[in-house]
Amino acid sequence: MKFFADTAETEEIRELADVGLLDGVTTNPSLVAKSGRDFKEVIKEICGIVEGPVSAEVTATDTNGMISEGKHLAEISSNVTIKVPLTWDGLKACRALTQGGTMVNVTLCFNANQALLAAKAGATFVSPFIGRLDDIGLDGMELIEEMREIYDNYELKTEILAASIRSANHVKYAAMAGADVATVPPAVLKSLVKHPLTDKGLDAFLSDWKKTGQTIM
Ligand code: E4P
């Protein structure tokens, strides 16, 4: 499974990239607003940190507007992936942009039929929002399972990019359900390494080692 960082904070991205953990980054207008930075400047900086796909979302809502904004954003770097919403206009923009050779991430996907349409429109990625489905009492993971089955049935190449991930369990279950990518907030990504028995075991090993009086170097 590939890991993308779901953030527009470049320091956090740098930290994760340094560990070799990052296959890409996703941003959205809310995350850019939270960063307080200029949109195009921040996308350019992120593209200089990670080689993989970096999602930058259009804000136009009509097809032509989305295509123009998408082409403009794609000029920033060859790894920019244009994010368009899962609307009729968004699907038309997706088709046009992918045919022009630009990667597209169709975002705000909440059911399997939407996911099927996005794949048929040639999306590079489609983003099912797990956490937001859980928030309204539905099962986000069920959507990932349905998408996996449908995409496999028809050998659709669109990658399932599990989004709106809120916990370590979301990452685990998305991986088990066959998501190709998980885009994860940095704090959740870092929490994946934690287990109390790892810390306890390490303390015990180090304390026993100290008793030997030896050093390795
Ligand atoms: C995905 O690309 C979105 O940026 C993101 O995962 C949304 O997550 P949220 O529902 O926690 O805002």
Short mmCIF file of N, CA and C in Angstrom, two decimals, residues 110-213:
data_model
loop_
_atom_site.label_atom_id
_atom_site.label_comp_id
_atom_site.label_asym_id
_atom_site.label_seq_id
_atom_site.Cartn_x
_atom_site.Cartn_y
_atom_site.Cartn_z
N PHE A 110 -18.49 9.08 -2.30
CA PHE A 110 -19.22 8.53 -1.15
C PHE A 110 -20.03 7.27 -1.46
N ASN A 111 -20.04 6.83 -2.72
CA ASN A 111 -20.66 5.53 -2.98
C ASN A 111 -20.03 4.83 -4.18
N ALA A 112 -20.37 3.54 -4.32
CA ALA A 112 -19.71 2.70 -5.32
C ALA A 112 -20.06 3.12 -6.75
N ASN A 113 -21.27 3.59 -6.98
CA ASN A 113 -21.63 4.02 -8.33
C ASN A 113 -20.83 5.25 -8.74
N GLN A 114 -20.63 6.17 -7.80
CA GLN A 114 -19.78 7.34 -8.09
C GLN A 114 -18.37 6.87 -8.46
N ALA A 115 -17.89 5.87 -7.70
CA ALA A 115 -16.53 5.37 -7.93
C ALA A 115 -16.42 4.71 -9.31
N LEU A 116 -17.48 4.03 -9.73
CA LEU A 116 -17.49 3.39 -11.05
C LEU A 116 -17.46 4.45 -12.14
N LEU A 117 -18.24 5.51 -11.97
CA LEU A 117 -18.24 6.60 -12.96
C LEU A 117 -16.85 7.24 -13.07
N ALA A 118 -16.22 7.48 -11.92
CA ALA A 118 -14.90 8.13 -11.94
C ALA A 118 -13.89 7.27 -12.68
N ALA A 119 -13.95 5.96 -12.45
CA ALA A 119 -13.02 5.06 -13.14
C ALA A 119 -13.29 5.09 -14.64
N LYS A 120 -14.58 5.08 -15.02
CA LYS A 120 -14.91 5.11 -16.44
C LYS A 120 -14.51 6.43 -17.10
N ALA A 121 -14.44 7.49 -16.29
CA ALA A 121 -14.00 8.79 -16.81
C ALA A 121 -12.48 8.87 -16.89
N GLY A 122 -11.81 7.78 -16.53
CA GLY A 122 -10.36 7.71 -16.70
C GLY A 122 -9.54 8.23 -15.54
N ALA A 123 -10.17 8.35 -14.34
CA ALA A 123 -9.45 8.89 -13.18
C ALA A 123 -8.19 8.07 -12.88
N THR A 124 -7.14 8.77 -12.50
CA THR A 124 -5.92 8.09 -12.05
C THR A 124 -6.17 7.54 -10.64
N PHE A 125 -6.79 8.38 -9.80
CA PHE A 125 -7.14 8.01 -8.43
C PHE A 125 -8.60 8.41 -8.19
N VAL A 126 -9.26 7.67 -7.30
CA VAL A 126 -10.55 8.14 -6.80
C VAL A 126 -10.49 8.07 -5.28
N SER A 127 -11.00 9.11 -4.63
CA SER A 127 -10.86 9.23 -3.18
C SER A 127 -12.17 9.00 -2.42
N PRO A 128 -12.39 7.78 -1.91
CA PRO A 128 -13.53 7.55 -1.03
C PRO A 128 -13.22 8.13 0.36
N PHE A 129 -14.15 8.90 0.91
CA PHE A 129 -13.94 9.58 2.19
C PHE A 129 -14.49 8.72 3.34
N ILE A 130 -13.63 7.89 3.88
CA ILE A 130 -14.03 6.93 4.91
C ILE A 130 -14.58 7.60 6.17
N GLY A 131 -13.78 8.52 6.72
CA GLY A 131 -14.15 9.14 8.01
C GLY A 131 -15.48 9.88 7.93
N ARG A 132 -15.70 10.59 6.81
CA ARG A 132 -16.94 11.36 6.72
C ARG A 132 -18.16 10.44 6.59
N LEU A 133 -17.97 9.23 6.01
CA LEU A 133 -19.07 8.26 5.97
C LEU A 133 -19.34 7.73 7.38
N ASP A 134 -18.26 7.41 8.11
CA ASP A 134 -18.42 6.94 9.50
C ASP A 134 -19.14 8.00 10.33
N ASP A 135 -18.80 9.28 10.06
CA ASP A 135 -19.40 10.39 10.84
C ASP A 135 -20.92 10.41 10.75
N ILE A 136 -21.47 9.96 9.60
CA ILE A 136 -22.93 10.00 9.47
C ILE A 136 -23.56 8.62 9.70
N GLY A 137 -22.77 7.75 10.37
CA GLY A 137 -23.31 6.45 10.79
C GLY A 137 -23.26 5.38 9.71
N LEU A 138 -22.54 5.65 8.60
CA LEU A 138 -22.37 4.61 7.58
C LEU A 138 -21.01 3.95 7.77
N ASP A 139 -20.70 2.96 6.90
CA ASP A 139 -19.45 2.23 7.08
C ASP A 139 -18.51 2.52 5.91
N GLY A 140 -17.54 3.42 6.16
CA GLY A 140 -16.60 3.82 5.12
C GLY A 140 -15.84 2.65 4.53
N MET A 141 -15.53 1.67 5.40
CA MET A 141 -14.71 0.55 4.92
C MET A 141 -15.47 -0.33 3.94
N GLU A 142 -16.80 -0.39 4.14
CA GLU A 142 -17.63 -1.17 3.22
C GLU A 142 -17.50 -0.60 1.79
N LEU A 143 -17.40 0.71 1.70
CA LEU A 143 -17.24 1.34 0.38
C LEU A 143 -15.93 0.92 -0.28
N ILE A 144 -14.86 0.86 0.50
CA ILE A 144 -13.57 0.43 -0.07
C ILE A 144 -13.70 -1.01 -0.60
N GLU A 145 -14.36 -1.87 0.19
CA GLU A 145 -14.52 -3.27 -0.23
C GLU A 145 -15.33 -3.35 -1.54
N GLU A 146 -16.41 -2.57 -1.60
CA GLU A 146 -17.24 -2.59 -2.82
C GLU A 146 -16.45 -2.10 -4.03
N MET A 147 -15.68 -1.03 -3.82
CA MET A 147 -14.90 -0.49 -4.94
C MET A 147 -13.87 -1.50 -5.42
N ARG A 148 -13.21 -2.16 -4.46
CA ARG A 148 -12.18 -3.15 -4.84
C ARG A 148 -12.80 -4.24 -5.72
N GLU A 149 -13.99 -4.71 -5.29
CA GLU A 149 -14.66 -5.80 -6.02
C GLU A 149 -15.03 -5.32 -7.44
N ILE A 150 -15.60 -4.14 -7.53
CA ILE A 150 -16.03 -3.63 -8.84
C ILE A 150 -14.83 -3.38 -9.76
N TYR A 151 -13.80 -2.73 -9.23
CA TYR A 151 -12.63 -2.43 -10.08
C TYR A 151 -11.97 -3.74 -10.54
N ASP A 152 -11.92 -4.73 -9.64
CA ASP A 152 -11.30 -6.00 -10.02
C ASP A 152 -12.17 -6.75 -11.05
N ASN A 153 -13.49 -6.68 -10.89
CA ASN A 153 -14.40 -7.35 -11.84
C ASN A 153 -14.15 -6.91 -13.27
N TYR A 154 -13.84 -5.63 -13.43
CA TYR A 154 -13.71 -5.07 -14.79
C TYR A 154 -12.29 -4.64 -15.13
N GLU A 155 -11.36 -5.06 -14.26
CA GLU A 155 -9.94 -4.72 -14.46
C GLU A 155 -9.74 -3.23 -14.71
N LEU A 156 -10.45 -2.42 -13.92
CA LEU A 156 -10.32 -0.96 -14.02
C LEU A 156 -9.02 -0.56 -13.33
N LYS A 157 -8.26 0.30 -13.97
CA LYS A 157 -6.91 0.61 -13.49
C LYS A 157 -6.87 1.76 -12.48
N THR A 158 -7.98 2.46 -12.31
CA THR A 158 -8.03 3.58 -11.35
C THR A 158 -7.62 3.10 -9.96
N GLU A 159 -6.77 3.89 -9.29
CA GLU A 159 -6.32 3.47 -7.95
C GLU A 159 -7.28 3.98 -6.88
N ILE A 160 -7.55 3.12 -5.91
CA ILE A 160 -8.42 3.48 -4.79
C ILE A 160 -7.56 4.19 -3.74
N LEU A 161 -7.87 5.47 -3.53
CA LEU A 161 -7.08 6.30 -2.61
C LEU A 161 -7.93 6.56 -1.36
N ALA A 162 -7.76 5.73 -0.35
CA ALA A 162 -8.58 5.87 0.86
C ALA A 162 -8.28 7.22 1.52
N ALA A 163 -9.32 8.03 1.70
CA ALA A 163 -9.14 9.39 2.23
C ALA A 163 -10.04 9.59 3.45
N SER A 164 -9.88 10.78 4.06
CA SER A 164 -10.62 11.09 5.28
C SER A 164 -10.35 10.02 6.35
N ILE A 165 -9.06 9.72 6.46
CA ILE A 165 -8.62 8.70 7.43
C ILE A 165 -8.36 9.39 8.76
N ARG A 166 -8.90 8.81 9.82
CA ARG A 166 -8.83 9.48 11.12
C ARG A 166 -8.05 8.68 12.16
N SER A 167 -7.79 7.38 11.89
CA SER A 167 -7.18 6.55 12.94
C SER A 167 -6.28 5.47 12.34
N ALA A 168 -5.48 4.87 13.21
CA ALA A 168 -4.62 3.76 12.79
C ALA A 168 -5.47 2.60 12.27
N ASN A 169 -6.61 2.37 12.90
CA ASN A 169 -7.49 1.28 12.44
C ASN A 169 -8.01 1.53 11.03
N HIS A 170 -8.28 2.79 10.71
CA HIS A 170 -8.70 3.10 9.34
C HIS A 170 -7.62 2.65 8.35
N VAL A 171 -6.36 2.91 8.69
CA VAL A 171 -5.26 2.53 7.78
C VAL A 171 -5.23 1.01 7.63
N LYS A 172 -5.30 0.31 8.77
CA LYS A 172 -5.22 -1.16 8.74
C LYS A 172 -6.37 -1.76 7.92
N TYR A 173 -7.58 -1.32 8.20
CA TYR A 173 -8.73 -1.92 7.50
C TYR A 173 -8.75 -1.53 6.02
N ALA A 174 -8.29 -0.33 5.70
CA ALA A 174 -8.23 0.07 4.28
C ALA A 174 -7.22 -0.82 3.55
N ALA A 175 -6.11 -1.13 4.21
CA ALA A 175 -5.09 -2.01 3.60
C ALA A 175 -5.67 -3.41 3.41
N MET A 176 -6.40 -3.90 4.44
CA MET A 176 -6.99 -5.24 4.34
C MET A 176 -8.05 -5.31 3.24
N ALA A 177 -8.75 -4.19 3.02
CA ALA A 177 -9.81 -4.16 2.01
C ALA A 177 -9.25 -3.95 0.61
N GLY A 178 -7.95 -3.71 0.52
CA GLY A 178 -7.32 -3.64 -0.80
C GLY A 178 -7.21 -2.25 -1.39
N ALA A 179 -7.29 -1.20 -0.56
CA ALA A 179 -7.05 0.16 -1.09
C ALA A 179 -5.62 0.21 -1.63
N ASP A 180 -5.43 0.90 -2.75
CA ASP A 180 -4.08 1.00 -3.33
C ASP A 180 -3.23 2.00 -2.57
N VAL A 181 -3.90 3.05 -2.08
CA VAL A 181 -3.21 4.15 -1.41
C VAL A 181 -4.05 4.57 -0.21
N ALA A 182 -3.37 5.02 0.86
CA ALA A 182 -4.09 5.69 1.95
C ALA A 182 -3.47 7.07 2.09
N THR A 183 -4.32 8.10 2.09
CA THR A 183 -3.78 9.43 2.39
C THR A 183 -4.10 9.72 3.84
N VAL A 184 -3.04 9.98 4.60
CA VAL A 184 -3.14 9.94 6.05
C VAL A 184 -2.61 11.24 6.67
N PRO A 185 -3.34 11.82 7.64
CA PRO A 185 -2.78 12.98 8.34
C PRO A 185 -1.46 12.58 9.01
N PRO A 186 -0.44 13.47 9.00
CA PRO A 186 0.87 13.11 9.55
C PRO A 186 0.82 12.53 10.96
N ALA A 187 -0.03 13.08 11.83
CA ALA A 187 -0.07 12.58 13.21
C ALA A 187 -0.52 11.12 13.24
N VAL A 188 -1.47 10.76 12.39
CA VAL A 188 -1.95 9.37 12.35
C VAL A 188 -0.87 8.47 11.75
N LEU A 189 -0.19 8.96 10.72
CA LEU A 189 0.88 8.18 10.10
C LEU A 189 1.99 7.87 11.11
N LYS A 190 2.34 8.90 11.90
CA LYS A 190 3.39 8.68 12.90
C LYS A 190 2.93 7.74 14.01
N SER A 191 1.63 7.75 14.30
CA SER A 191 1.12 6.91 15.39
C SER A 191 1.17 5.42 15.03
N LEU A 192 1.32 5.09 13.73
CA LEU A 192 1.31 3.69 13.32
C LEU A 192 2.48 2.91 13.91
N VAL A 193 3.56 3.61 14.26
CA VAL A 193 4.76 2.93 14.76
C VAL A 193 4.63 2.55 16.24
N LYS A 194 3.64 3.14 16.91
CA LYS A 194 3.59 3.03 18.37
C LYS A 194 2.95 1.73 18.85
N HIS A 195 3.64 1.07 19.82
CA HIS A 195 3.02 -0.01 20.59
C HIS A 195 3.67 -0.01 21.96
N PRO A 196 2.88 -0.05 23.04
CA PRO A 196 3.48 0.02 24.38
C PRO A 196 4.46 -1.12 24.65
N LEU A 197 4.23 -2.29 24.05
CA LEU A 197 5.15 -3.41 24.30
C LEU A 197 6.48 -3.21 23.58
N THR A 198 6.48 -2.43 22.49
CA THR A 198 7.75 -2.09 21.82
C THR A 198 8.58 -1.23 22.76
N ASP A 199 7.95 -0.19 23.35
CA ASP A 199 8.67 0.70 24.27
C ASP A 199 9.15 -0.07 25.49
N LYS A 200 8.27 -0.90 26.04
CA LYS A 200 8.62 -1.66 27.25
C LYS A 200 9.77 -2.63 26.96
N GLY A 201 9.68 -3.31 25.83
CA GLY A 201 10.71 -4.28 25.44
C GLY A 201 12.05 -3.61 25.23
N LEU A 202 12.03 -2.44 24.61
CA LEU A 202 13.28 -1.73 24.35
C LEU A 202 13.92 -1.28 25.66
N ASP A 203 13.10 -0.77 26.59
CA ASP A 203 13.62 -0.36 27.91
C ASP A 203 14.32 -1.53 28.59
N ALA A 204 13.67 -2.70 28.54
CA ALA A 204 14.24 -3.88 29.21
C ALA A 204 15.56 -4.30 28.56
N PHE A 205 15.60 -4.32 27.24
CA PHE A 205 16.84 -4.70 26.55
C PHE A 205 17.98 -3.74 26.91
N LEU A 206 17.67 -2.44 26.92
CA LEU A 206 18.72 -1.45 27.19
C LEU A 206 19.21 -1.53 28.63
N SER A 207 18.28 -1.81 29.53
CA SER A 207 18.68 -1.90 30.93
C SER A 207 19.56 -3.14 31.15
N ASP A 208 19.21 -4.29 30.52
CA ASP A 208 20.04 -5.50 30.63
C ASP A 208 21.41 -5.29 29.98
N TRP A 209 21.42 -4.59 28.86
CA TRP A 209 22.67 -4.32 28.14
C TRP A 209 23.62 -3.51 29.01
N LYS A 210 23.05 -2.52 29.74
CA LYS A 210 23.86 -1.66 30.60
C LYS A 210 24.60 -2.49 31.64
N LYS A 211 23.91 -3.55 32.13
CA LYS A 211 24.51 -4.40 33.17
C LYS A 211 25.75 -5.12 32.65
N THR A 212 25.84 -5.37 31.36
CA THR A 212 27.01 -6.08 30.82
C THR A 212 28.27 -5.21 30.79
N GLY A 213 28.06 -3.88 30.87
CA GLY A 213 29.21 -2.97 30.84
C GLY A 213 29.86 -2.87 29.47
#
